[in-house]
């Protein structure tokens, strides 16, 4: 089986490559020079996808700002899926998306770009896998990587204690191993009936609880900081429009969705 993988340098992409490289032929596709529709149509670029069984798209910018960022987040998935439908038989396009698209309070540019990408994949031979917060564990402890790396950087500072907002956002996080096993089972099926998979780890954890879990493994002291009692509402609403760490100051419930929900355990 031939799998083409975009976004292979990111947290999820690296794990997908390492997981499948000894099982299948995995081709890493670099999108750095693909900034426009004209670049996409370059034959040399598209020739990489010949005879592919699956194209897994992990490429995305979590804080899109430039024209290229938005092209990769919004337009590339539709162009790729349309190309597959016309030129590559028996090939599926797997779009790695986010459950953010199902959360009405998520108003950041990343989420909006992912919504546009999903809309562009309607009526194409594609599969959309929406991920929650995802992290790697070792011996039942969270290890550094992905979106949680900012917590590890914070804890690397030499402080007597570490203030952390409480409760923060609510998640049903998923370990990378559960996701990889799901993906392996998905591409192993002869017939794929569903188009949308909204994945969940099934156990709710808020930002403070996740941070405290990491801090405890490092014997660090954490102090609760109830930001909602300290900041006015207009600032909290402003954070809704931001990406990254600032958005954790809100109390968004990222587990509050039912559409195509699939709990992995």
mmCIF file of C-alpha atoms in Angstrom:
data_model
loop_
_atom_site.group_PDB
_atom_site.id
_atom_site.type_symbol
_atom_site.label_atom_id
_atom_site.label_comp_id
_atom_site.label_asym_id
_atom_site.label_seq_id
_atom_site.Cartn_x
_atom_site.Cartn_y
_atom_site.Cartn_z
ATOM 1 C CA UNK A 1 0.000 0.000 0.000
ATOM 2 C CA UNK A 2 1.239 3.479 -0.882
ATOM 3 C CA UNK A 3 0.508 6.321 1.543
ATOM 4 C CA UNK A 4 1.369 9.918 0.726
ATOM 5 C CA UNK A 5 1.772 12.094 3.789
ATOM 6 C CA UNK A 6 1.711 15.878 3.952
ATOM 7 C CA UNK A 7 2.602 17.758 7.131
ATOM 8 C CA UNK A 8 5.123 15.071 8.049
ATOM 9 C CA UNK A 9 7.283 17.457 10.083
ATOM 10 C CA UNK A 10 4.532 18.251 12.604
ATOM 11 C CA UNK A 11 3.739 16.397 15.825
ATOM 12 C CA UNK A 12 0.989 14.212 14.343
ATOM 13 C CA UNK A 13 2.673 13.798 10.959
ATOM 14 C CA UNK A 14 5.923 12.535 12.513
ATOM 15 C CA UNK A 15 4.045 9.924 14.508
ATOM 16 C CA UNK A 16 2.046 8.780 11.476
ATOM 17 C CA UNK A 17 5.236 8.344 9.457
ATOM 18 C CA UNK A 18 7.031 6.404 12.196
ATOM 19 C CA UNK A 19 3.988 4.186 12.735
ATOM 20 C CA UNK A 20 3.449 3.247 9.077
ATOM 21 C CA UNK A 21 6.949 3.376 7.567
ATOM 22 C CA UNK A 22 7.654 -0.320 8.233
ATOM 23 C CA UNK A 23 4.147 -1.457 7.284
ATOM 24 C CA UNK A 24 3.604 0.371 4.006
ATOM 25 C CA UNK A 25 5.345 2.559 1.461
ATOM 26 C CA UNK A 26 5.066 6.058 2.956
ATOM 27 C CA UNK A 27 6.023 9.033 0.797
ATOM 28 C CA UNK A 28 6.648 12.378 2.504
ATOM 29 C CA UNK A 29 5.256 15.300 0.501
ATOM 30 C CA UNK A 30 6.691 18.766 1.089
ATOM 31 C CA UNK A 31 4.234 21.658 0.627
ATOM 32 C CA UNK A 32 6.637 24.500 1.383
ATOM 33 C CA UNK A 33 6.856 25.558 -2.259
ATOM 34 C CA UNK A 34 3.138 25.062 -2.967
ATOM 35 C CA UNK A 35 1.713 28.501 -2.255
ATOM 36 C CA UNK A 36 -0.843 28.975 -5.033
ATOM 37 C CA UNK A 37 -3.180 27.013 -7.279
ATOM 38 C CA UNK A 38 -0.621 27.445 -10.065
ATOM 39 C CA UNK A 39 2.081 25.835 -7.936
ATOM 40 C CA UNK A 40 -0.291 22.984 -7.135
ATOM 41 C CA UNK A 41 -0.797 22.178 -10.823
ATOM 42 C CA UNK A 42 2.931 21.733 -11.321
ATOM 43 C CA UNK A 43 3.296 18.245 -12.805
ATOM 44 C CA UNK A 44 6.426 17.413 -10.844
ATOM 45 C CA UNK A 45 4.558 18.036 -7.601
ATOM 46 C CA UNK A 46 1.458 16.044 -8.566
ATOM 47 C CA UNK A 47 3.530 13.140 -9.882
ATOM 48 C CA UNK A 48 4.398 12.306 -6.252
ATOM 49 C CA UNK A 49 0.838 11.087 -5.731
ATOM 50 C CA UNK A 50 0.708 8.569 -8.581
ATOM 51 C CA UNK A 51 -0.641 5.132 -7.570
ATOM 52 C CA UNK A 52 -1.345 6.265 -4.010
ATOM 53 C CA UNK A 53 -3.947 4.324 -2.027
ATOM 54 C CA UNK A 54 -4.300 6.990 0.655
ATOM 55 C CA UNK A 55 -3.234 10.601 0.915
ATOM 56 C CA UNK A 56 -3.158 11.754 4.536
ATOM 57 C CA UNK A 57 -3.119 15.516 4.934
ATOM 58 C CA UNK A 58 -1.705 16.720 8.253
ATOM 59 C CA UNK A 59 -0.435 19.993 6.831
ATOM 60 C CA UNK A 60 -1.876 23.005 8.651
ATOM 61 C CA UNK A 61 -0.780 26.200 10.322
ATOM 62 C CA UNK A 62 -2.198 26.549 13.851
ATOM 63 C CA UNK A 63 -1.871 30.325 13.727
ATOM 64 C CA UNK A 64 -2.516 31.240 10.071
ATOM 65 C CA UNK A 65 -1.530 34.753 9.078
ATOM 66 C CA UNK A 66 -0.036 34.771 5.577
ATOM 67 C CA UNK A 67 -1.656 34.017 2.240
ATOM 68 C CA UNK A 68 0.335 30.787 2.097
ATOM 69 C CA UNK A 69 -0.900 29.744 5.565
ATOM 70 C CA UNK A 70 -4.520 30.129 4.505
ATOM 71 C CA UNK A 71 -3.894 28.436 1.154
ATOM 72 C CA UNK A 72 -2.564 25.323 2.900
ATOM 73 C CA UNK A 73 -5.324 25.319 5.542
ATOM 74 C CA UNK A 74 -8.279 26.124 3.305
ATOM 75 C CA UNK A 75 -7.655 25.567 -0.400
ATOM 76 C CA UNK A 76 -5.123 22.752 -0.646
ATOM 77 C CA UNK A 77 -7.458 20.015 0.719
ATOM 78 C CA UNK A 78 -10.147 20.762 -1.895
ATOM 79 C CA UNK A 79 -7.621 20.921 -4.736
ATOM 80 C CA UNK A 80 -6.058 17.630 -3.663
ATOM 81 C CA UNK A 81 -9.358 15.802 -3.237
ATOM 82 C CA UNK A 82 -10.621 17.066 -6.600
ATOM 83 C CA UNK A 83 -7.403 15.969 -8.299
ATOM 84 C CA UNK A 84 -7.719 12.498 -6.784
ATOM 85 C CA UNK A 85 -11.299 12.157 -7.989
ATOM 86 C CA UNK A 86 -10.268 12.923 -11.558
ATOM 87 C CA UNK A 87 -6.863 11.239 -11.795
ATOM 88 C CA UNK A 88 -6.191 8.554 -9.164
ATOM 89 C CA UNK A 89 -8.473 5.525 -9.006
ATOM 90 C CA UNK A 90 -9.178 3.751 -5.718
ATOM 91 C CA UNK A 91 -7.491 6.458 -3.687
ATOM 92 C CA UNK A 92 -8.918 8.176 -0.613
ATOM 93 C CA UNK A 93 -7.983 11.595 0.693
ATOM 94 C CA UNK A 94 -7.866 11.700 4.520
ATOM 95 C CA UNK A 95 -8.123 15.203 5.946
ATOM 96 C CA UNK A 96 -6.875 15.551 9.512
ATOM 97 C CA UNK A 97 -9.205 18.194 10.925
ATOM 98 C CA UNK A 98 -10.237 19.323 14.399
ATOM 99 C CA UNK A 99 -13.324 18.974 16.605
ATOM 100 C CA UNK A 100 -13.053 22.776 16.933
ATOM 101 C CA UNK A 101 -15.251 22.972 13.830
ATOM 102 C CA UNK A 102 -18.141 21.583 15.904
ATOM 103 C CA UNK A 103 -17.688 24.016 18.821
ATOM 104 C CA UNK A 104 -19.669 27.212 18.239
ATOM 105 C CA UNK A 105 -17.512 29.260 20.636
ATOM 106 C CA UNK A 106 -14.331 28.602 18.674
ATOM 107 C CA UNK A 107 -13.817 31.782 16.661
ATOM 108 C CA UNK A 108 -10.079 31.750 15.944
ATOM 109 C CA UNK A 109 -8.631 31.874 12.429
ATOM 110 C CA UNK A 110 -7.383 28.293 12.563
ATOM 111 C CA UNK A 111 -10.854 26.932 13.309
ATOM 112 C CA UNK A 112 -12.465 29.101 10.639
ATOM 113 C CA UNK A 113 -9.942 27.902 8.057
ATOM 114 C CA UNK A 114 -10.656 24.275 8.968
ATOM 115 C CA UNK A 115 -14.404 24.862 8.548
ATOM 116 C CA UNK A 116 -13.787 26.248 5.055
ATOM 117 C CA UNK A 117 -11.573 23.252 4.237
ATOM 118 C CA UNK A 118 -14.290 20.794 5.291
ATOM 119 C CA UNK A 119 -16.914 22.606 3.233
ATOM 120 C CA UNK A 120 -14.651 22.297 0.200
ATOM 121 C CA UNK A 121 -14.438 18.516 0.643
ATOM 122 C CA UNK A 122 -18.154 17.895 0.217
ATOM 123 C CA UNK A 123 -18.929 15.615 -2.739
ATOM 124 C CA UNK A 124 -15.322 14.399 -2.923
ATOM 125 C CA UNK A 125 -13.819 10.975 -2.192
ATOM 126 C CA UNK A 126 -12.451 12.078 1.130
ATOM 127 C CA UNK A 127 -12.556 11.145 4.803
ATOM 128 C CA UNK A 128 -12.489 13.800 7.507
ATOM 129 C CA UNK A 129 -10.961 12.842 10.859
ATOM 130 C CA UNK A 130 -11.564 15.475 13.525
ATOM 131 C CA UNK A 131 -9.133 15.348 16.415
ATOM 132 C CA UNK A 132 -9.480 16.632 19.973
ATOM 133 C CA UNK A 133 -6.470 17.718 22.009
ATOM 134 C CA UNK A 134 -3.949 14.975 21.365
ATOM 135 C CA UNK A 135 -0.768 14.127 23.251
ATOM 136 C CA UNK A 136 1.786 11.395 23.776
ATOM 137 C CA UNK A 137 2.158 9.382 26.960
ATOM 138 C CA UNK A 138 4.910 7.172 28.311
ATOM 139 C CA UNK A 139 4.375 5.002 31.375
ATOM 140 C CA UNK A 140 0.979 6.719 31.778
ATOM 141 C CA UNK A 141 2.615 10.146 31.969
ATOM 142 C CA UNK A 142 2.227 12.965 29.439
ATOM 143 C CA UNK A 143 5.484 13.715 27.649
ATOM 144 C CA UNK A 144 6.662 16.833 25.874
ATOM 145 C CA UNK A 145 5.299 17.434 22.393
ATOM 146 C CA UNK A 146 2.516 18.905 20.296
ATOM 147 C CA UNK A 147 0.230 21.591 21.669
ATOM 148 C CA UNK A 148 1.315 20.870 25.241
ATOM 149 C CA UNK A 149 4.943 21.792 24.659
ATOM 150 C CA UNK A 150 4.154 25.292 25.916
ATOM 151 C CA UNK A 151 3.340 23.797 29.341
ATOM 152 C CA UNK A 152 6.690 22.026 29.451
ATOM 153 C CA UNK A 153 8.481 25.239 28.456
ATOM 154 C CA UNK A 154 6.682 27.074 31.247
ATOM 155 C CA UNK A 155 7.623 24.417 33.794
ATOM 156 C CA UNK A 156 11.262 24.590 32.707
ATOM 157 C CA UNK A 157 11.457 28.092 34.219
ATOM 158 C CA UNK A 158 12.945 28.201 37.707
ATOM 159 C CA UNK A 159 10.022 29.433 39.810
ATOM 160 C CA UNK A 160 8.925 28.634 43.387
ATOM 161 C CA UNK A 161 5.414 27.885 42.099
ATOM 162 C CA UNK A 162 3.549 27.980 38.795
ATOM 163 C CA UNK A 163 0.272 29.907 38.512
ATOM 164 C CA UNK A 164 -2.170 28.291 36.084
ATOM 165 C CA UNK A 165 -5.613 29.471 35.047
ATOM 166 C CA UNK A 166 -8.540 27.537 36.469
ATOM 167 C CA UNK A 167 -10.460 25.710 35.160
ATOM 168 C CA UNK A 168 -9.645 26.688 31.563
ATOM 169 C CA UNK A 169 -10.976 24.824 28.570
ATOM 170 C CA UNK A 170 -12.542 21.380 28.840
ATOM 171 C CA UNK A 171 -11.274 18.575 26.597
ATOM 172 C CA UNK A 172 -11.686 14.869 26.005
ATOM 173 C CA UNK A 173 -8.031 14.381 25.053
ATOM 174 C CA UNK A 174 -6.747 11.477 23.017
ATOM 175 C CA UNK A 175 -3.378 9.759 23.180
ATOM 176 C CA UNK A 176 -1.414 9.572 19.943
ATOM 177 C CA UNK A 177 -1.298 5.759 20.178
ATOM 178 C CA UNK A 178 -5.091 5.460 20.223
ATOM 179 C CA UNK A 179 -5.297 7.744 17.201
ATOM 180 C CA UNK A 180 -2.667 5.766 15.269
ATOM 181 C CA UNK A 181 -4.466 2.483 15.965
ATOM 182 C CA UNK A 182 -7.719 4.060 14.768
ATOM 183 C CA UNK A 183 -6.022 5.284 11.584
ATOM 184 C CA UNK A 184 -4.490 1.857 10.984
ATOM 185 C CA UNK A 185 -7.893 0.180 11.337
ATOM 186 C CA UNK A 186 -9.454 2.782 9.055
ATOM 187 C CA UNK A 187 -7.096 2.289 6.119
ATOM 188 C CA UNK A 188 -7.203 -1.493 6.563
ATOM 189 C CA UNK A 189 -10.925 -1.637 5.786
ATOM 190 C CA UNK A 190 -11.968 -2.774 2.338
ATOM 191 C CA UNK A 191 -15.022 -0.522 2.420
ATOM 192 C CA UNK A 192 -15.118 2.823 4.217
ATOM 193 C CA UNK A 193 -18.739 3.814 4.708
ATOM 194 C CA UNK A 194 -18.464 6.911 6.897
ATOM 195 C CA UNK A 195 -17.047 10.238 5.742
ATOM 196 C CA UNK A 196 -16.753 11.969 9.128
ATOM 197 C CA UNK A 197 -15.079 10.740 12.304
ATOM 198 C CA UNK A 198 -15.085 13.056 15.341
ATOM 199 C CA UNK A 199 -12.728 11.386 17.799
ATOM 200 C CA UNK A 200 -12.752 11.602 21.567
ATOM 201 C CA UNK A 201 -10.777 10.115 24.429
ATOM 202 C CA UNK A 202 -13.982 9.848 26.470
ATOM 203 C CA UNK A 203 -12.623 11.297 29.730
ATOM 204 C CA UNK A 204 -13.014 15.015 30.392
ATOM 205 C CA UNK A 205 -10.046 17.058 31.581
ATOM 206 C CA UNK A 206 -9.729 20.814 31.854
ATOM 207 C CA UNK A 207 -6.641 22.908 31.188
ATOM 208 C CA UNK A 208 -5.748 23.147 34.862
ATOM 209 C CA UNK A 209 -6.035 19.383 35.406
ATOM 210 C CA UNK A 210 -3.806 18.637 32.419
ATOM 211 C CA UNK A 211 -1.205 21.146 33.543
ATOM 212 C CA UNK A 212 -1.312 19.840 37.099
ATOM 213 C CA UNK A 213 -0.807 16.283 35.826
ATOM 214 C CA UNK A 214 2.330 17.353 33.966
ATOM 215 C CA UNK A 215 3.587 19.471 36.873
ATOM 216 C CA UNK A 216 3.108 16.620 39.363
ATOM 217 C CA UNK A 217 5.303 14.344 37.245
ATOM 218 C CA UNK A 218 8.046 16.976 37.583
ATOM 219 C CA UNK A 219 7.404 17.658 41.294
ATOM 220 C CA UNK A 220 6.396 21.248 40.582
ATOM 221 C CA UNK A 221 3.930 23.249 42.679
ATOM 222 C CA UNK A 222 0.882 24.671 40.914
ATOM 223 C CA UNK A 223 -1.309 27.557 42.078
ATOM 224 C CA UNK A 224 -4.881 28.028 40.829
ATOM 225 C CA UNK A 225 -5.543 31.309 39.084
ATOM 226 C CA UNK A 226 -9.222 31.986 38.479
ATOM 227 C CA UNK A 227 -8.827 34.423 35.630
ATOM 228 C CA UNK A 228 -12.578 34.955 35.256
ATOM 229 C CA UNK A 229 -12.671 36.700 38.613
ATOM 230 C CA UNK A 230 -9.733 38.914 37.683
ATOM 231 C CA UNK A 231 -10.440 40.009 34.102
ATOM 232 C CA UNK A 232 -13.440 41.843 32.610
ATOM 233 C CA UNK A 233 -15.668 39.992 30.132
ATOM 234 C CA UNK A 234 -14.534 42.025 27.118
ATOM 235 C CA UNK A 235 -10.975 40.733 27.577
ATOM 236 C CA UNK A 236 -12.204 37.155 27.862
ATOM 237 C CA UNK A 237 -14.127 37.611 24.586
ATOM 238 C CA UNK A 238 -10.989 39.013 22.982
ATOM 239 C CA UNK A 239 -9.110 35.827 23.867
ATOM 240 C CA UNK A 240 -11.735 33.858 21.914
ATOM 241 C CA UNK A 241 -10.318 35.385 18.742
ATOM 242 C CA UNK A 242 -6.745 34.462 19.555
ATOM 243 C CA UNK A 243 -4.905 31.215 18.975
ATOM 244 C CA UNK A 244 -2.424 29.401 21.193
ATOM 245 C CA UNK A 245 -1.971 29.873 24.893
ATOM 246 C CA UNK A 246 -4.138 32.991 25.318
ATOM 247 C CA UNK A 247 -7.204 31.067 24.217
ATOM 248 C CA UNK A 248 -6.767 28.721 27.160
ATOM 249 C CA UNK A 249 -7.951 31.574 29.371
ATOM 250 C CA UNK A 250 -11.513 30.936 28.193
ATOM 251 C CA UNK A 251 -13.871 28.305 29.579
ATOM 252 C CA UNK A 252 -14.856 26.726 26.263
ATOM 253 C CA UNK A 253 -16.143 23.167 26.527
ATOM 254 C CA UNK A 254 -14.428 21.373 23.632
ATOM 255 C CA UNK A 255 -16.185 18.111 24.528
ATOM 256 C CA UNK A 256 -19.660 19.519 23.910
ATOM 257 C CA UNK A 257 -20.397 17.857 20.575
ATOM 258 C CA UNK A 258 -22.307 14.765 19.448
ATOM 259 C CA UNK A 259 -22.043 14.806 15.665
ATOM 260 C CA UNK A 260 -20.209 11.695 14.386
ATOM 261 C CA UNK A 261 -18.634 11.254 17.824
ATOM 262 C CA UNK A 262 -16.463 8.194 18.244
ATOM 263 C CA UNK A 263 -14.894 7.467 21.632
ATOM 264 C CA UNK A 264 -11.590 5.590 21.555
ATOM 265 C CA UNK A 265 -10.301 3.727 24.567
#
